[in-house]
Amino acid sequence: MDAKTSFNRRLPSRHVTEGPERAPHRSYLYAMGLTTEQIHQPFVGVASCWNEAAPCNIALMRQAQAVKKGVASAGGTAREFCTITVTDGIAMGHDGMRSSLPSRECIADSVELTVRGHAYDALVGLAGCDKSLPGMMMAMVRLNVPSIFIMSDEDLDEIERVACPSAGACGAQFTANTMATVSEAIGLALPYSAGAPAPYEIRDAFCMTAGEKVMDLIASNLRPRDIVTRKALENAAAVVAASGGSTNAALHLPAIAHEAGIKFDLFDVAEIFKKTPYVADLKPGGRYVAKDMFEVGGIPLLMKTLLDNGFLHGDCITVTGRTIAENLKSVKWNPHQDVVHPADKPITVTGGVVGLKGNLAPEGAIVKVAGMSNLRFTGPARCFDREEDAFDAVQNRTYREGEVIVIRYEGPKGGPGMREMLQTTAALTGQGMGGKIALITDGRFSGATRGFCIGHVGPEAAIGGPIALLQDGDIIEIDAVDGTLNVKLSDDELAQRKTKWRARATNHTSGALWKYAQQVGPAVDGAVTHPGGAHEKQCYADI
């Protein structure tokens, strides 16, 4: 037995390629044009979220071809496959948004099943939208095979017919770009790769390099769970805060941690947010877009100033085989730009996202404060039990300045699907009321949301959380300085109201959304649907 055959027999692909009993399996591979040499090389799954649903995804198939060339040049056999996406830009504002967050789990599950079912040895994932980015990273950590993440990005304008000039994600620091930034900070993506705009030719070079590098990861047996440690998660939370990123990161980071068996919930994320300065002047709260940051030094420039000022753990290993500090050693500060401020001269001394807790949110809540000047708000509640009713009230201007609009029964179970409330918040901003009212929900907000909008309030209304007990006129106090969210009611009053509360029936009694509602956990833990890595006796990569 030669050294190569001995090595391959330790890999998962041995179950479909090695030995006389695998002749039927090999016949399928020969039927697809593979040579004997290719069949006995390590198999690398190239998972793409390509589809024609939105511009976020249309460049990914092209980039997958570059990854496959890189895998082949390094002595591997690439096998390309696609998974689904639900694009928030099209799903928003109607019932389709219920499918958005559940699609994250579907993406992770489908990638897992494909890799397991075909016994692939490694994974390169390409994604470009809000739920496909965290979903792909969740699959990598769950499978724990050598993996590299690649993201697509592009600029955004303001007018409909030229709003999306080409392929890629929305250009501001919305959820997609936030999670792209996370992919580099957490160590699953190659330096500079997550910020390069989709049409740039350098994208394909990054993809080919990723294909080559994943073969090195197979040889060194460096796996996602070696990379995604608690310190790495803290680094990821720090770049979210420093870039004024999306509140949705407070869902996705706990979900990624869950796959690794690490407890890292909304409160852990919020603790990092509280002590990290806000330094990247990115939209929607700032002046620039992700393309601008890439052109002045990219995510490594942001990470470098955080590292130099003690806000990152430099000893975390990454897919390069080197640590964060080693990756950033050659990065020089660019003084001829004002997209990224030095961390010792920040825009604000605390992060652009804040965690809240109080008698209205015992399991926490989240608010994006980047670009806001007033961080406290007190007003009477105006309660709605679904987003459509709140939107109608806003459209018809039947609310009052100074009120706190409450949208409930929109949480993970109650929605089901934890919709984004972007339609309502956009209407309020359009009416010039963004700073004159507040909005709280057990649902989510888009990374594009502006104003005093608090999401992820838990426990959610569907399970009888305090938000379900609110009545019109109850006085709500929001303090993003001290991190509190309270209603001026006694514990006795809340307890009395709870005795009269009854769970509501759902309109979704079958299908994927019904199944999601039965399985999903609370937002504080990432709204995940399975027990996670801590409960595993043996992960896929060790079969």
JSON list of C-alpha atoms in Angstrom, two decimals, residues 401-514:
[
{"chain": "A", "resi": 401, "resn": "GLU", "atom": "CA", "xyz": [-45.32, 60.70, 18.14]},
{"chain": "A", "resi": 402, "resn": "GLY", "atom": "CA", "xyz": [-43.66, 59.49, 21.34]},
{"chain": "A", "resi": 403, "resn": "GLU", "atom": "CA", "xyz": [-45.28, 56.04, 21.31]},
{"chain": "A", "resi": 404, "resn": "VAL", "atom": "CA", "xyz": [-43.44, 52.72, 21.47]},
{"chain": "A", "resi": 405, "resn": "ILE", "atom": "CA", "xyz": [-44.83, 50.52, 18.72]},
{"chain": "A", "resi": 406, "resn": "VAL", "atom": "CA", "xyz": [-44.87, 46.88, 19.86]},
{"chain": "A", "resi": 407, "resn": "ILE", "atom": "CA", "xyz": [-45.01, 44.13, 17.21]},
{"chain": "A", "resi": 408, "resn": "ARG", "atom": "CA", "xyz": [-45.33, 40.71, 18.83]},
{"chain": "A", "resi": 409, "resn": "TYR", "atom": "CA", "xyz": [-46.09, 37.08, 17.94]},
{"chain": "A", "resi": 410, "resn": "GLU", "atom": "CA", "xyz": [-43.37, 37.43, 15.31]},
{"chain": "A", "resi": 411, "resn": "GLY", "atom": "CA", "xyz": [-40.67, 35.42, 17.13]},
{"chain": "A", "resi": 412, "resn": "PRO", "atom": "CA", "xyz": [-39.06, 32.14, 16.00]},
{"chain": "A", "resi": 413, "resn": "LYS", "atom": "CA", "xyz": [-42.05, 30.04, 17.09]},
{"chain": "A", "resi": 414, "resn": "GLY", "atom": "CA", "xyz": [-44.77, 32.66, 16.94]},
{"chain": "A", "resi": 415, "resn": "GLY", "atom": "CA", "xyz": [-44.17, 33.92, 13.41]},
{"chain": "A", "resi": 416, "resn": "PRO", "atom": "CA", "xyz": [-43.17, 31.30, 12.75]},
{"chain": "A", "resi": 417, "resn": "GLY", "atom": "CA", "xyz": [-39.84, 32.29, 11.25]},
{"chain": "A", "resi": 418, "resn": "MET", "atom": "CA", "xyz": [-38.96, 35.53, 13.08]},
{"chain": "A", "resi": 419, "resn": "ARG", "atom": "CA", "xyz": [-39.63, 37.94, 10.24]},
{"chain": "A", "resi": 420, "resn": "GLU", "atom": "CA", "xyz": [-37.75, 41.19, 9.75]},
{"chain": "A", "resi": 421, "resn": "MET", "atom": "CA", "xyz": [-39.85, 44.30, 10.44]},
{"chain": "A", "resi": 422, "resn": "LEU", "atom": "CA", "xyz": [-38.19, 46.28, 7.66]},
{"chain": "A", "resi": 423, "resn": "GLN", "atom": "CA", "xyz": [-41.42, 47.34, 5.95]},
{"chain": "A", "resi": 424, "resn": "THR", "atom": "CA", "xyz": [-42.73, 49.10, 9.06]},
{"chain": "A", "resi": 425, "resn": "THR", "atom": "CA", "xyz": [-39.43, 50.73, 10.02]},
{"chain": "A", "resi": 426, "resn": "ALA", "atom": "CA", "xyz": [-38.83, 51.91, 6.47]},
{"chain": "A", "resi": 427, "resn": "ALA", "atom": "CA", "xyz": [-42.28, 53.53, 6.41]},
{"chain": "A", "resi": 428, "resn": "LEU", "atom": "CA", "xyz": [-41.60, 55.30, 9.71]},
{"chain": "A", "resi": 429, "resn": "THR", "atom": "CA", "xyz": [-38.28, 56.60, 8.42]},
{"chain": "A", "resi": 430, "resn": "GLY", "atom": "CA", "xyz": [-39.98, 57.75, 5.22]},
{"chain": "A", "resi": 431, "resn": "GLN", "atom": "CA", "xyz": [-42.45, 59.75, 7.30]},
{"chain": "A", "resi": 432, "resn": "GLY", "atom": "CA", "xyz": [-39.61, 61.43, 9.17]},
{"chain": "A", "resi": 433, "resn": "MET", "atom": "CA", "xyz": [-40.55, 59.71, 12.42]},
{"chain": "A", "resi": 434, "resn": "GLY", "atom": "CA", "xyz": [-37.47, 57.52, 12.86]},
{"chain": "A", "resi": 435, "resn": "GLY", "atom": "CA", "xyz": [-36.23, 59.47, 15.87]},
{"chain": "A", "resi": 436, "resn": "LYS", "atom": "CA", "xyz": [-39.65, 60.33, 17.29]},
{"chain": "A", "resi": 437, "resn": "ILE", "atom": "CA", "xyz": [-40.97, 56.88, 18.08]},
{"chain": "A", "resi": 438, "resn": "ALA", "atom": "CA", "xyz": [-39.44, 53.56, 19.17]},
{"chain": "A", "resi": 439, "resn": "LEU", "atom": "CA", "xyz": [-40.30, 50.06, 18.02]},
{"chain": "A", "resi": 440, "resn": "ILE", "atom": "CA", "xyz": [-39.82, 46.76, 19.86]},
{"chain": "A", "resi": 441, "resn": "THR", "atom": "CA", "xyz": [-40.50, 43.24, 18.62]},
{"chain": "A", "resi": 442, "resn": "ASP", "atom": "CA", "xyz": [-39.82, 39.58, 19.30]},
{"chain": "A", "resi": 443, "resn": "GLY", "atom": "CA", "xyz": [-39.08, 39.40, 15.58]},
{"chain": "A", "resi": 444, "resn": "ARG", "atom": "CA", "xyz": [-35.98, 40.70, 13.81]},
{"chain": "A", "resi": 445, "resn": "PHE", "atom": "CA", "xyz": [-34.83, 43.78, 11.99]},
{"chain": "A", "resi": 446, "resn": "SER", "atom": "CA", "xyz": [-32.96, 44.10, 8.75]},
{"chain": "A", "resi": 447, "resn": "GLY", "atom": "CA", "xyz": [-29.34, 45.15, 8.84]},
{"chain": "A", "resi": 448, "resn": "ALA", "atom": "CA", "xyz": [-30.62, 48.19, 6.93]},
{"chain": "A", "resi": 449, "resn": "THR", "atom": "CA", "xyz": [-32.92, 49.31, 9.75]},
{"chain": "A", "resi": 450, "resn": "ARG", "atom": "CA", "xyz": [-32.36, 52.76, 11.25]},
{"chain": "A", "resi": 451, "resn": "GLY", "atom": "CA", "xyz": [-33.85, 54.39, 14.35]},
{"chain": "A", "resi": 452, "resn": "PHE", "atom": "CA", "xyz": [-34.67, 53.16, 17.84]},
{"chain": "A", "resi": 453, "resn": "CYS", "atom": "CA", "xyz": [-35.69, 49.61, 16.88]},
{"chain": "A", "resi": 454, "resn": "ILE", "atom": "CA", "xyz": [-35.27, 46.80, 19.40]},
{"chain": "A", "resi": 455, "resn": "GLY", "atom": "CA", "xyz": [-35.48, 43.21, 18.21]},
{"chain": "A", "resi": 456, "resn": "HIS", "atom": "CA", "xyz": [-35.11, 39.63, 19.49]},
{"chain": "A", "resi": 457, "resn": "VAL", "atom": "CA", "xyz": [-37.11, 40.43, 22.65]},
{"chain": "A", "resi": 458, "resn": "GLY", "atom": "CA", "xyz": [-37.29, 37.25, 24.68]},
{"chain": "A", "resi": 459, "resn": "PRO", "atom": "CA", "xyz": [-39.00, 35.21, 25.84]},
{"chain": "A", "resi": 460, "resn": "GLU", "atom": "CA", "xyz": [-41.20, 35.67, 22.78]},
{"chain": "A", "resi": 461, "resn": "ALA", "atom": "CA", "xyz": [-44.94, 36.29, 22.89]},
{"chain": "A", "resi": 462, "resn": "ALA", "atom": "CA", "xyz": [-45.85, 32.84, 21.55]},
{"chain": "A", "resi": 463, "resn": "ILE", "atom": "CA", "xyz": [-44.65, 31.19, 24.77]},
{"chain": "A", "resi": 464, "resn": "GLY", "atom": "CA", "xyz": [-46.08, 33.84, 27.08]},
{"chain": "A", "resi": 465, "resn": "GLY", "atom": "CA", "xyz": [-43.09, 36.15, 27.44]},
{"chain": "A", "resi": 466, "resn": "PRO", "atom": "CA", "xyz": [-43.63, 39.58, 29.03]},
{"chain": "A", "resi": 467, "resn": "ILE", "atom": "CA", "xyz": [-44.04, 41.18, 25.60]},
{"chain": "A", "resi": 468, "resn": "ALA", "atom": "CA", "xyz": [-47.29, 39.16, 25.25]},
{"chain": "A", "resi": 469, "resn": "LEU", "atom": "CA", "xyz": [-48.64, 40.75, 28.43]},
{"chain": "A", "resi": 470, "resn": "LEU", "atom": "CA", "xyz": [-48.29, 44.37, 27.34]},
{"chain": "A", "resi": 471, "resn": "GLN", "atom": "CA", "xyz": [-51.36, 46.54, 26.91]},
{"chain": "A", "resi": 472, "resn": "ASP", "atom": "CA", "xyz": [-51.79, 49.81, 25.07]},
{"chain": "A", "resi": 473, "resn": "GLY", "atom": "CA", "xyz": [-50.61, 52.66, 27.24]},
{"chain": "A", "resi": 474, "resn": "ASP", "atom": "CA", "xyz": [-48.15, 50.70, 29.39]},
{"chain": "A", "resi": 475, "resn": "ILE", "atom": "CA", "xyz": [-45.04, 52.85, 29.84]},
{"chain": "A", "resi": 476, "resn": "ILE", "atom": "CA", "xyz": [-41.92, 51.33, 28.32]},
{"chain": "A", "resi": 477, "resn": "GLU", "atom": "CA", "xyz": [-38.42, 52.55, 29.24]},
{"chain": "A", "resi": 478, "resn": "ILE", "atom": "CA", "xyz": [-35.53, 51.90, 26.85]},
{"chain": "A", "resi": 479, "resn": "ASP", "atom": "CA", "xyz": [-31.97, 52.73, 27.89]},
{"chain": "A", "resi": 480, "resn": "ALA", "atom": "CA", "xyz": [-29.25, 51.79, 25.42]},
{"chain": "A", "resi": 481, "resn": "VAL", "atom": "CA", "xyz": [-26.63, 53.45, 27.62]},
{"chain": "A", "resi": 482, "resn": "ASP", "atom": "CA", "xyz": [-27.24, 51.23, 30.64]},
{"chain": "A", "resi": 483, "resn": "GLY", "atom": "CA", "xyz": [-28.53, 48.34, 28.51]},
{"chain": "A", "resi": 484, "resn": "THR", "atom": "CA", "xyz": [-32.04, 48.03, 29.95]},
{"chain": "A", "resi": 485, "resn": "LEU", "atom": "CA", "xyz": [-35.54, 47.41, 28.59]},
{"chain": "A", "resi": 486, "resn": "ASN", "atom": "CA", "xyz": [-38.36, 47.66, 31.13]},
{"chain": "A", "resi": 487, "resn": "VAL", "atom": "CA", "xyz": [-42.09, 48.20, 31.40]},
{"chain": "A", "resi": 488, "resn": "LYS", "atom": "CA", "xyz": [-43.33, 50.20, 34.39]},
{"chain": "A", "resi": 489, "resn": "LEU", "atom": "CA", "xyz": [-45.38, 47.36, 35.86]},
{"chain": "A", "resi": 490, "resn": "SER", "atom": "CA", "xyz": [-44.87, 45.49, 39.11]},
{"chain": "A", "resi": 491, "resn": "ASP", "atom": "CA", "xyz": [-43.97, 41.81, 39.18]},
{"chain": "A", "resi": 492, "resn": "ASP", "atom": "CA", "xyz": [-47.39, 41.16, 40.73]},
{"chain": "A", "resi": 493, "resn": "GLU", "atom": "CA", "xyz": [-49.19, 42.89, 37.86]},
{"chain": "A", "resi": 494, "resn": "LEU", "atom": "CA", "xyz": [-47.20, 40.95, 35.25]},
{"chain": "A", "resi": 495, "resn": "ALA", "atom": "CA", "xyz": [-47.92, 37.69, 37.10]},
{"chain": "A", "resi": 496, "resn": "GLN", "atom": "CA", "xyz": [-51.65, 38.47, 37.24]},
{"chain": "A", "resi": 497, "resn": "ARG", "atom": "CA", "xyz": [-51.74, 39.20, 33.51]},
{"chain": "A", "resi": 498, "resn": "LYS", "atom": "CA", "xyz": [-49.88, 35.95, 32.84]},
{"chain": "A", "resi": 499, "resn": "THR", "atom": "CA", "xyz": [-52.68, 33.92, 34.46]},
{"chain": "A", "resi": 500, "resn": "LYS", "atom": "CA", "xyz": [-55.10, 35.31, 31.87]},
{"chain": "A", "resi": 501, "resn": "TRP", "atom": "CA", "xyz": [-52.81, 34.78, 28.88]},
{"chain": "A", "resi": 502, "resn": "ARG", "atom": "CA", "xyz": [-53.59, 31.96, 26.44]},
{"chain": "A", "resi": 503, "resn": "ALA", "atom": "CA", "xyz": [-51.39, 30.64, 23.65]},
{"chain": "A", "resi": 504, "resn": "ARG", "atom": "CA", "xyz": [-52.55, 31.51, 20.15]},
{"chain": "A", "resi": 505, "resn": "ALA", "atom": "CA", "xyz": [-53.28, 29.07, 17.36]},
{"chain": "A", "resi": 506, "resn": "THR", "atom": "CA", "xyz": [-51.07, 29.26, 14.28]},
{"chain": "A", "resi": 507, "resn": "ASN", "atom": "CA", "xyz": [-52.14, 29.37, 10.66]},
{"chain": "A", "resi": 508, "resn": "HIS", "atom": "CA", "xyz": [-49.21, 27.10, 9.78]},
{"chain": "A", "resi": 509, "resn": "THR", "atom": "CA", "xyz": [-50.32, 23.56, 10.60]},
{"chain": "A", "resi": 510, "resn": "SER", "atom": "CA", "xyz": [-48.20, 21.60, 8.12]},
{"chain": "A", "resi": 511, "resn": "GLY", "atom": "CA", "xyz": [-45.09, 21.85, 6.02]},
{"chain": "A", "resi": 512, "resn": "ALA", "atom": "CA", "xyz": [-41.67, 23.34, 6.64]},
{"chain": "A", "resi": 513, "resn": "LEU", "atom": "CA", "xyz": [-42.80, 26.30, 8.75]},
{"chain": "A", "resi": 514, "resn": "TRP", "atom": "CA", "xyz": [-44.89, 24.08, 11.03]}
]
